[in-house]
XYZ file of N, CA and C in Angstrom:
687
model
N -14.066 -31.951 -67.608
C -15.238 -30.981 -66.844
C -15.767 -31.817 -66.782
N -16.517 -32.592 -65.792
C -18.165 -33.633 -65.965
C -19.045 -32.332 -66.423
N -19.995 -32.506 -67.218
C -21.469 -31.983 -67.667
C -22.480 -32.307 -66.945
N -23.119 -31.871 -65.685
C -24.359 -31.514 -64.674
C -25.661 -31.924 -66.652
N -26.245 -33.044 -66.139
C -27.395 -33.158 -67.330
C -28.790 -33.328 -66.191
N -29.175 -31.716 -66.577
C -30.413 -31.131 -66.249
C -31.931 -31.662 -67.272
N -33.172 -31.872 -66.917
C -34.010 -32.480 -67.417
C -34.659 -31.621 -66.786
N -35.513 -30.865 -68.090
C -36.854 -29.360 -67.813
C -38.219 -30.067 -68.133
N -38.710 -30.395 -67.137
C -40.277 -30.744 -67.716
C -41.411 -29.894 -67.248
N -41.984 -29.517 -68.266
C -43.268 -28.482 -67.960
C -43.694 -28.444 -69.039
N -45.402 -28.359 -68.732
C -46.306 -27.987 -69.928
C -46.199 -26.567 -70.618
N -46.092 -26.356 -69.727
C -45.229 -24.603 -71.106
C -44.706 -24.935 -72.221
N -44.137 -25.166 -72.869
C -43.180 -25.758 -73.511
C -41.721 -24.664 -73.920
N -42.595 -23.873 -74.316
C -41.641 -22.851 -74.701
C -40.734 -22.008 -73.112
N -41.441 -22.039 -72.700
C -40.963 -22.006 -70.248
C -40.082 -22.735 -70.883
N -40.106 -24.179 -70.945
C -39.612 -25.426 -70.575
C -37.832 -24.996 -71.557
N -37.908 -24.885 -73.022
C -37.190 -25.338 -73.890
C -36.432 -24.214 -73.234
N -36.952 -22.701 -73.149
C -36.148 -21.213 -72.930
C -35.180 -21.196 -71.622
N -35.756 -22.209 -70.619
C -34.793 -22.179 -69.764
C -33.829 -23.702 -69.879
N -33.925 -24.621 -70.509
C -32.999 -25.701 -70.728
C -31.700 -25.009 -71.411
N -32.696 -24.167 -72.126
C -31.106 -23.233 -73.753
C -30.310 -22.187 -72.156
N -31.174 -21.919 -71.506
C -30.759 -20.648 -70.471
C -29.133 -21.211 -69.672
N -29.821 -22.980 -69.258
C -28.933 -23.768 -68.412
C -27.903 -24.134 -69.533
N -28.163 -24.549 -70.562
C -26.540 -25.292 -71.393
C -26.180 -24.179 -72.167
N -26.761 -22.987 -71.226
C -25.019 -21.655 -71.983
C -23.689 -21.731 -70.899
N -24.661 -22.590 -69.581
C -23.007 -22.928 -68.791
C -22.148 -24.149 -69.040
N -21.256 -23.619 -69.028
C -20.205 -24.616 -69.679
C -20.412 -26.124 -69.182
N -20.760 -26.204 -67.981
C -20.675 -27.209 -66.875
C -22.565 -27.777 -67.333
N -22.822 -27.513 -67.669
C -24.308 -27.884 -67.873
C -24.951 -28.066 -68.799
N -25.669 -29.384 -69.386
C -26.316 -29.624 -70.391
C -27.820 -30.135 -70.160
N -29.296 -29.294 -70.932
C -30.002 -29.132 -70.220
C -31.281 -29.517 -71.412
N -32.146 -30.592 -71.689
C -33.056 -30.658 -72.239
C -34.640 -30.257 -72.142
N -35.484 -29.812 -72.313
C -36.827 -30.153 -72.180
C -37.790 -30.955 -73.160
N -38.975 -31.334 -71.675
C -39.574 -32.242 -72.693
C -41.625 -31.423 -71.743
N -42.299 -31.856 -72.459
C -43.921 -30.847 -71.993
C -44.638 -31.426 -71.694
N -44.380 -32.640 -71.204
C -45.594 -33.498 -70.269
C -44.307 -34.980 -69.428
N -45.357 -35.328 -68.647
C -45.188 -36.620 -67.364
C -44.706 -38.088 -68.839
N -46.123 -37.854 -69.465
C -45.567 -38.823 -70.476
C -43.779 -39.203 -71.053
N -44.096 -37.744 -71.554
C -42.748 -37.342 -72.282
C -41.571 -37.712 -71.338
N -41.363 -37.315 -70.394
C -40.520 -37.778 -69.282
C -40.292 -38.909 -68.825
N -41.288 -39.587 -69.078
C -41.060 -40.960 -68.308
C -40.525 -42.215 -69.385
N -40.929 -41.744 -71.307
C -40.251 -41.695 -71.810
C -39.284 -41.502 -72.317
N -38.534 -40.991 -72.003
C -37.099 -40.036 -72.209
C -36.241 -41.194 -71.078
N -37.236 -40.929 -69.683
C -36.177 -41.903 -68.477
C -35.730 -43.049 -69.064
N -37.160 -43.934 -69.400
C -37.007 -45.210 -69.725
C -36.017 -45.501 -71.218
N -36.383 -44.345 -72.373
C -35.476 -44.438 -73.385
C -34.055 -44.558 -72.441
N -33.175 -43.841 -71.941
C -31.437 -43.278 -71.535
C -31.766 -44.794 -70.633
N -32.495 -45.794 -69.144
C -32.400 -47.007 -68.806
C -32.195 -48.005 -70.306
N -32.529 -48.173 -70.994
C -32.715 -49.055 -71.948
C -31.065 -49.815 -72.778
N -31.071 -48.135 -72.606
C -29.983 -47.934 -74.034
C -28.797 -47.193 -73.094
N -29.219 -47.425 -71.677
C -27.589 -47.582 -71.111
C -26.874 -45.984 -71.139
N -27.765 -45.052 -72.023
C -26.982 -43.806 -72.163
C -26.739 -42.905 -70.726
N -26.343 -41.424 -71.162
C -25.892 -41.247 -69.144
C -27.234 -40.985 -69.070
N -27.004 -40.747 -67.712
C -28.758 -40.630 -66.590
C -28.701 -38.554 -66.528
N -29.587 -38.127 -66.091
C -29.982 -36.790 -65.929
C -29.125 -36.925 -64.363
N -28.547 -35.742 -63.998
C -28.246 -35.386 -63.001
C -29.388 -35.389 -62.005
N -30.096 -34.388 -62.487
C -30.617 -33.440 -62.197
C -32.341 -33.216 -62.711
N -33.363 -33.330 -61.977
C -34.968 -32.847 -62.840
C -35.648 -31.930 -62.235
N -35.825 -31.162 -63.243
C -36.614 -29.660 -62.681
C -37.813 -29.839 -62.929
N -38.953 -30.204 -62.861
C -39.996 -30.218 -62.324
C -41.626 -29.407 -62.301
N -42.419 -29.352 -62.802
C -42.993 -27.651 -62.947
C -44.088 -28.523 -61.632
N -44.135 -27.907 -60.852
C -45.034 -27.811 -59.735
C -46.311 -28.586 -60.347
N -47.318 -28.057 -61.274
C -48.565 -27.444 -61.585
C -48.860 -28.800 -62.790
N -47.464 -29.907 -63.371
C -47.455 -30.354 -63.758
C -48.075 -31.769 -63.458
N -49.784 -32.108 -64.782
C -50.223 -33.935 -63.675
C -49.232 -34.448 -63.970
N -49.402 -34.928 -62.969
C -48.958 -37.022 -61.893
C -47.455 -36.214 -62.306
N -47.416 -34.840 -61.615
C -46.017 -35.037 -61.238
C -46.235 -35.510 -60.113
N -46.501 -35.389 -59.546
C -46.297 -35.367 -57.576
C -47.240 -36.732 -56.984
N -49.014 -36.673 -57.298
C -49.272 -37.515 -57.712
C -50.386 -37.556 -58.676
N -50.131 -39.772 -58.729
C -50.638 -40.328 -59.849
C -51.856 -39.630 -60.998
N -51.684 -40.193 -62.082
C -52.834 -39.189 -63.056
C -52.775 -40.262 -64.185
N -54.159 -40.625 -64.792
C -54.614 -41.607 -65.040
C -53.895 -43.254 -65.006
N -54.517 -43.797 -63.578
C -53.297 -44.480 -63.440
C -52.139 -45.096 -63.660
N -51.218 -43.994 -63.668
C -50.169 -44.131 -64.256
C -49.380 -43.450 -62.724
N -47.744 -44.189 -62.088
C -47.716 -43.373 -61.069
C -46.826 -42.153 -61.736
N -47.065 -41.327 -60.031
C -46.173 -39.963 -60.820
C -44.747 -39.651 -60.609
N -44.884 -38.534 -61.770
C -43.527 -38.961 -62.036
C -42.123 -38.927 -61.426
N -42.128 -38.219 -59.900
C -41.333 -37.855 -59.077
C -40.905 -39.986 -58.412
N -42.118 -40.433 -58.542
C -41.883 -42.018 -57.591
C -41.271 -42.380 -58.535
N -41.538 -42.493 -60.300
C -40.653 -43.099 -61.566
C -39.172 -42.488 -61.481
N -38.818 -41.410 -61.321
C -38.143 -40.689 -61.158
C -36.500 -41.751 -60.309
N -37.481 -42.023 -59.325
C -36.696 -42.222 -58.258
C -36.829 -43.614 -58.272
N -37.038 -43.914 -58.802
C -37.338 -46.245 -58.472
C -36.498 -46.189 -59.891
N -36.315 -45.112 -61.057
C -35.484 -45.728 -62.085
C -33.911 -44.809 -61.610
N -33.939 -43.965 -61.034
C -32.134 -43.208 -61.284
C -31.993 -42.725 -59.426
N -32.314 -43.600 -58.449
C -31.775 -42.790 -57.283
C -30.768 -41.593 -57.161
N -30.025 -41.654 -57.790
C -29.037 -40.889 -57.553
C -29.458 -39.496 -57.887
N -30.607 -39.213 -59.158
C -31.024 -38.287 -59.577
C -31.460 -37.515 -58.917
N -31.574 -35.976 -58.969
C -32.254 -34.675 -57.779
C -33.572 -34.761 -58.566
N -34.207 -33.800 -57.523
C -35.349 -33.161 -58.141
C -35.735 -32.637 -57.277
N -36.727 -31.086 -58.594
C -36.135 -29.720 -57.756
C -37.948 -29.959 -58.191
N -38.769 -29.325 -57.845
C -39.940 -28.638 -58.458
C -39.969 -26.688 -58.383
N -40.249 -27.001 -59.702
C -40.675 -24.985 -60.110
C -41.448 -24.579 -60.057
N -42.270 -23.900 -59.299
C -43.599 -22.984 -59.023
C -43.661 -21.824 -59.489
N -44.845 -21.832 -59.994
C -45.463 -20.456 -60.058
C -45.900 -19.430 -58.447
N -46.162 -20.041 -57.710
C -46.196 -19.703 -56.266
C -46.345 -20.711 -55.698
N -45.980 -20.277 -53.969
C -46.108 -20.869 -52.881
C -46.674 -21.311 -52.496
N -46.449 -22.730 -52.562
C -47.650 -23.607 -51.266
C -47.533 -24.470 -50.336
N -47.457 -24.259 -48.855
C -46.451 -25.415 -47.757
C -47.163 -26.441 -47.934
N -48.470 -26.732 -48.554
C -49.074 -27.979 -48.919
C -48.395 -29.231 -49.586
N -48.829 -28.278 -50.937
C -47.859 -28.768 -51.773
C -46.499 -29.353 -52.552
N -45.488 -28.241 -51.078
C -44.264 -28.212 -51.196
C -43.817 -29.314 -50.525
N -44.855 -29.481 -49.442
C -44.241 -30.459 -48.508
C -44.675 -32.572 -48.881
N -45.654 -32.239 -49.636
C -46.456 -33.378 -50.328
C -44.932 -33.802 -51.434
N -44.729 -32.842 -52.071
C -43.529 -32.915 -52.673
C -42.025 -33.809 -52.949
N -42.263 -33.022 -51.118
C -40.429 -33.344 -50.465
C -40.442 -34.548 -49.786
N -41.468 -34.864 -49.520
C -41.854 -36.006 -48.625
C -41.602 -36.852 -49.930
N -42.107 -37.256 -50.720
C -42.331 -37.767 -51.944
C -40.734 -38.362 -52.770
N -39.986 -36.986 -52.011
C -38.787 -37.320 -52.475
C -37.679 -35.846 -53.371
N -38.648 -34.912 -53.450
C -38.150 -34.204 -54.320
C -37.009 -32.998 -53.095
N -36.661 -32.192 -53.394
C -34.643 -31.612 -52.834
C -35.014 -30.982 -53.069
N -36.000 -29.625 -53.448
C -36.262 -28.320 -53.191
C -37.465 -27.766 -53.849
N -38.074 -26.449 -53.485
C -39.387 -25.866 -54.210
C -39.039 -24.846 -54.696
N -38.838 -24.383 -55.071
C -38.297 -23.233 -56.081
C -39.174 -22.192 -56.883
N -39.622 -21.251 -56.953
C -39.808 -20.001 -58.185
C -39.782 -20.372 -58.924
N -40.779 -20.902 -60.186
C -40.493 -20.351 -61.570
C -39.884 -18.883 -62.059
N -39.378 -17.753 -61.100
C -39.707 -16.302 -61.812
C -38.223 -16.671 -61.130
N -37.943 -17.493 -60.341
C -36.073 -16.797 -59.949
C -34.905 -16.473 -61.046
N -34.255 -15.917 -60.511
C -32.876 -15.343 -61.626
C -32.422 -16.866 -62.092
N -31.392 -16.650 -63.268
C -30.918 -17.997 -63.631
C -29.844 -17.968 -62.852
N -29.132 -17.034 -62.230
C -28.385 -17.406 -61.043
C -28.609 -18.505 -59.855
N -30.029 -17.872 -59.648
C -30.376 -18.227 -58.240
C -30.700 -20.255 -58.642
N -30.756 -20.246 -59.762
C -31.698 -22.475 -60.576
C -30.522 -22.626 -59.874
N -29.215 -22.123 -60.845
C -28.053 -23.231 -60.877
C -27.155 -23.514 -59.724
N -27.822 -21.779 -58.816
C -27.147 -22.672 -57.721
C -28.186 -23.789 -56.915
N -29.295 -23.617 -56.957
C -30.265 -24.868 -56.400
C -29.605 -25.857 -56.981
N -29.652 -25.959 -58.683
C -29.000 -27.417 -59.433
C -27.930 -27.610 -58.792
N -26.687 -26.682 -58.397
C -25.713 -27.828 -58.064
C -25.769 -27.980 -57.134
N -26.630 -27.292 -55.949
C -26.551 -27.666 -54.501
C -27.162 -29.232 -53.919
N -28.079 -29.160 -54.888
C -28.495 -30.531 -54.714
C -27.832 -31.765 -54.971
N -27.196 -31.676 -55.701
C -26.188 -31.974 -56.497
C -25.481 -32.797 -54.976
N -25.564 -31.224 -54.194
C -24.404 -31.766 -52.649
C -25.483 -31.567 -51.438
N -26.479 -33.000 -51.729
C -27.393 -33.369 -50.693
C -27.815 -32.324 -50.036
N -28.167 -30.564 -50.599
C -28.858 -29.637 -49.696
C -30.306 -29.769 -50.675
N -31.403 -29.451 -49.026
C -32.846 -29.128 -49.937
C -32.546 -27.557 -50.083
N -33.454 -27.485 -50.735
C -33.559 -26.038 -50.947
C -35.144 -25.195 -50.975
N -35.256 -24.146 -50.374
C -36.814 -23.603 -49.905
C -36.804 -22.535 -49.693
N -37.382 -21.860 -49.919
C -37.535 -20.199 -49.457
C -37.834 -19.979 -47.741
N -36.769 -19.071 -47.150
C -36.781 -19.064 -46.172
C -38.537 -18.840 -45.567
N -38.962 -18.070 -46.806
C -41.173 -17.525 -46.291
C -41.496 -18.749 -46.789
N -41.030 -20.298 -47.317
C -41.787 -21.190 -47.602
C -41.350 -22.438 -45.738
N -40.408 -22.506 -45.607
C -39.697 -23.274 -44.709
C -40.878 -23.538 -43.696
N -41.031 -22.233 -42.779
C -41.994 -22.682 -41.668
C -43.483 -23.214 -41.758
N -43.943 -23.354 -43.261
C -45.330 -24.030 -43.577
C -45.314 -25.694 -43.626
N -44.065 -25.353 -44.717
C -43.333 -26.839 -45.018
C -43.251 -27.787 -43.787
N -42.154 -27.096 -42.743
C -41.898 -27.838 -41.093
C -43.627 -28.519 -40.345
N -44.397 -27.572 -40.648
C -45.693 -27.899 -40.346
C -46.244 -28.602 -40.985
N -46.393 -28.444 -42.037
C -47.739 -29.411 -42.589
C -46.534 -30.781 -42.738
N -45.375 -30.793 -42.264
C -44.766 -32.159 -42.767
C -44.902 -32.858 -41.365
N -45.088 -32.088 -40.098
C -44.885 -32.708 -38.600
C -47.088 -32.688 -38.466
N -47.541 -32.121 -39.086
C -48.841 -32.782 -38.960
C -49.062 -33.933 -39.840
N -48.160 -34.075 -41.293
C -48.718 -35.317 -41.723
C -48.222 -36.721 -41.029
N -46.880 -36.483 -40.615
C -46.855 -37.197 -39.696
C -47.167 -37.732 -38.231
N -47.409 -36.971 -37.975
C -48.754 -37.745 -36.569
C -49.492 -38.222 -36.979
N -50.261 -37.974 -38.440
C -51.389 -38.371 -39.335
C -50.811 -39.867 -39.564
N -49.490 -40.053 -40.215
C -49.295 -40.949 -40.889
C -49.512 -41.739 -39.559
N -48.346 -41.595 -38.299
C -48.329 -42.814 -37.303
C -49.954 -43.006 -36.622
N -50.807 -42.754 -36.553
C -52.151 -42.255 -36.651
C -52.466 -43.922 -37.380
N -52.048 -43.362 -38.136
C -52.725 -44.283 -39.674
C -52.074 -45.545 -39.104
N -51.161 -45.575 -39.082
C -50.333 -47.029 -38.909
C -50.568 -47.875 -37.942
N -50.699 -47.230 -37.322
C -51.334 -47.767 -35.581
C -52.678 -48.267 -35.726
N -53.707 -47.488 -37.138
C -54.377 -48.570 -37.374
C -54.701 -49.642 -37.637
N -53.430 -49.548 -38.593
C -53.415 -51.097 -39.358
C -52.164 -51.847 -38.377
N -52.038 -51.583 -37.796
C -51.228 -52.666 -36.644
C -52.391 -53.599 -35.769
N -53.710 -52.201 -35.781
C -54.637 -54.045 -35.357
C -56.018 -54.686 -36.504
N -55.069 -54.883 -37.140
C -55.196 -55.931 -37.794
C -54.492 -57.204 -37.801
N -55.099 -58.315 -37.717
C -54.683 -59.322 -37.680
C -53.453 -59.984 -39.376
N -52.712 -61.053 -39.519
C -51.951 -61.189 -40.656
C -53.316 -61.408 -41.171
N -53.754 -62.464 -41.313
C -54.642 -62.385 -42.643
C -55.487 -61.575 -42.806
N -55.973 -59.991 -41.858
C -56.475 -59.240 -42.402
C -55.500 -57.962 -43.231
N -54.473 -57.639 -43.155
C -53.485 -57.210 -43.092
C -53.092 -57.765 -44.733
N -52.872 -59.175 -44.925
C -53.191 -59.847 -46.330
C -54.233 -59.218 -47.034
N -54.952 -59.164 -46.667
C -56.521 -59.107 -47.469
C -56.392 -57.489 -47.986
N -55.840 -56.378 -47.318
C -55.382 -55.248 -47.162
C -54.774 -54.503 -48.499
N -53.460 -56.177 -48.320
C -52.433 -55.493 -49.056
C -52.833 -55.843 -50.801
N -53.504 -57.252 -51.001
C -54.388 -56.947 -51.905
C -55.403 -56.797 -52.573
N -56.057 -55.754 -51.860
C -57.358 -54.862 -51.868
C -55.784 -53.543 -52.507
N -54.834 -53.192 -52.000
C -53.870 -52.163 -52.610
C -53.490 -52.630 -53.581
N -53.430 -53.949 -54.208
C -53.165 -54.143 -55.711
C -53.946 -54.001 -55.911
N -55.407 -53.673 -55.823
C -56.864 -54.198 -57.542
C -56.935 -54.966 -57.322
N -56.442 -56.128 -56.582
C -58.134 -57.174 -56.511
C -58.581 -57.156 -56.329
N -60.268 -58.001 -56.914
C -61.466 -57.514 -56.550
C -61.709 -59.174 -55.491
N -62.841 -58.963 -54.836
C -62.898 -60.049 -53.364
C -62.667 -61.627 -54.555
N -62.729 -61.465 -55.475
C -63.336 -63.181 -56.112
C -61.296 -63.266 -56.031
N -60.864 -63.085 -56.642
C -59.524 -62.624 -57.097
C -58.361 -62.596 -55.183
N -58.811 -62.366 -54.803
C -58.398 -61.726 -53.565
C -58.856 -63.575 -53.126
N -59.994 -63.877 -52.958
C -60.623 -65.767 -52.383
C -59.205 -66.734 -53.180
N -59.107 -66.543 -54.545
C -58.389 -67.795 -55.232
C -57.119 -67.387 -55.026
N -56.012 -66.373 -54.684
C -54.899 -65.990 -54.051
C -54.504 -66.562 -52.793
N -55.623 -66.332 -51.755
C -55.282 -66.314 -50.418
C -56.085 -67.674 -50.312
N -56.439 -68.205 -51.014
C -57.227 -70.053 -50.782
C -58.162 -69.552 -50.142
N -58.896 -68.747 -49.897
C -59.930 -68.020 -48.460
C -61.591 -68.846 -49.994
N -62.926 -68.786 -49.123
C -64.406 -68.321 -50.098
C -64.189 -67.111 -49.768
N -65.109 -66.861 -51.040
C -65.764 -65.248 -51.323
C -66.003 -65.294 -50.300
N -67.032 -65.663 -48.990
C -67.420 -65.300 -47.847
C -66.217 -64.755 -47.502
N -65.679 -65.691 -46.484
C -64.438 -65.195 -46.082
C -64.070 -63.959 -46.375
N -63.305 -63.626 -47.803
C -63.007 -62.719 -47.587
C -63.548 -61.650 -47.986
N -65.308 -61.480 -48.140
C -65.767 -60.200 -47.397
C -66.247 -60.155 -45.867
N -66.299 -61.177 -44.998
C -65.777 -60.433 -43.466
C -64.512 -60.094 -43.399
N -63.146 -60.569 -44.030
C -61.752 -60.365 -43.749
C -62.036 -58.453 -44.030
N -63.004 -58.778 -45.192
C -62.480 -56.772 -45.480
C -63.876 -55.524 -44.723
N -64.682 -56.419 -44.370
C -65.731 -55.950 -43.604
C -64.997 -55.851 -41.991
N -63.854 -56.780 -41.786
C -62.978 -56.424 -40.914
C -62.231 -55.083 -41.094
N -61.198 -55.103 -41.838
C -60.408 -54.436 -41.834
C -61.029 -52.400 -42.019
N -62.426 -53.249 -43.164
C -62.967 -51.543 -42.673
C -63.358 -50.447 -41.472
N -63.718 -51.539 -40.808
C -64.152 -51.270 -39.290
C -62.968 -50.441 -38.401
N -62.208 -51.467 -38.883
C -61.071 -51.362 -38.044
C -60.205 -50.627 -38.409
N -60.252 -50.021 -39.604
C -59.445 -49.066 -39.799
C -60.486 -47.588 -39.752
N -61.653 -47.889 -39.381
C -62.323 -46.582 -39.297
C -62.924 -45.908 -40.229
N -63.149 -46.712 -41.987
C -63.481 -46.366 -43.160
C -64.480 -46.684 -43.418
N -65.336 -46.517 -44.602
C -66.482 -46.879 -44.800
C -66.412 -47.191 -46.708
N -65.492 -47.683 -46.868
C -64.981 -47.972 -48.593
C -63.879 -48.770 -49.096
N -63.497 -49.118 -49.903
C -62.702 -49.770 -50.268
C -61.204 -48.641 -50.541
N -61.971 -47.591 -51.136
C -61.195 -47.066 -51.851
C -60.807 -46.146 -50.461
N -60.927 -45.777 -49.519
C -60.979 -44.872 -48.344
C -59.782 -45.595 -47.711
N -59.980 -46.618 -47.673
C -59.180 -48.328 -47.217
C -57.668 -48.174 -47.910
N -58.121 -48.394 -49.012
C -55.954 -48.151 -50.120
C -55.670 -46.690 -49.708
N -56.170 -45.637 -49.246
C -56.019 -44.522 -49.474
C -55.112 -44.630 -48.277
N -56.212 -44.540 -47.167
C -55.105 -44.904 -45.856
C -53.905 -45.544 -45.657
N -54.532 -46.822 -46.009
C -53.043 -47.772 -45.972
C -52.074 -47.325 -46.662
N -52.285 -46.386 -47.890
C -51.071 -45.681 -48.432
C -50.149 -45.169 -47.594
N -51.230 -44.170 -47.148
C -50.423 -43.270 -46.185
C -49.911 -43.508 -45.239
N -50.109 -44.696 -44.767
C -49.462 -45.197 -44.040
C -48.280 -46.892 -43.843
N -48.026 -46.834 -45.965
C -46.904 -47.174 -45.977
C -46.858 -48.357 -46.119
N -47.962 -48.578 -46.335
C -48.033 -50.462 -46.439
C -48.040 -50.620 -48.173
N -47.461 -51.947 -48.566
C -46.747 -52.139 -49.888
C -48.079 -52.977 -50.335
N -48.339 -53.007 -52.179
C -49.323 -53.869 -52.010
C -49.228 -55.493 -52.391
N -49.680 -56.267 -52.192
C -49.460 -57.413 -52.647
C -48.960 -57.417 -53.926
N -47.387 -58.875 -54.493
C -46.712 -58.119 -55.461
C -48.207 -59.387 -56.703
């Protein structure tokens, strides 16, 4: 019988270990617990480098710092997990329902949002279900999540239209800004003068309707613009 490997990441280590132990009591489940995003990322990296059997499902504490949004300059755990193991499914473990955060997690690739106080039988149903490409949300959360996703789609479409108003050179400059390059570095990369780069940057801000580089970068990310390599 193939065993389902589950990684539980929760800042409440006792909860994580208790849940991992309960899941591992099932004949077809093997679960491991970690207490932070860095610990989870380190474990995933070690498995990849040593060619160990990867995890099938990642259960993440929805309140864990760095789970969905970047923290301390590092990519969120959801992003790292999907980049390294595209086949691995992720499910958010939440203390309470939050349509906005659930929609953000689903948009980032999560396959479900489940209450932490769910029964073990419910969690096992979710773990096995997401491996069958199912998405798991409570009925009371579903309407709010669909509303949030529709609103985000409208905003993303508007952001994409703003980005499409940029010239090819302005788009190059914006991608450099996304990569964290300053004016001098952008000038060297694109073989332009700093003055020309400043003009392009100002044009980018004007066309995107923002007043700072940080706001332009945030809008570009929401529009799906990729940073310069």
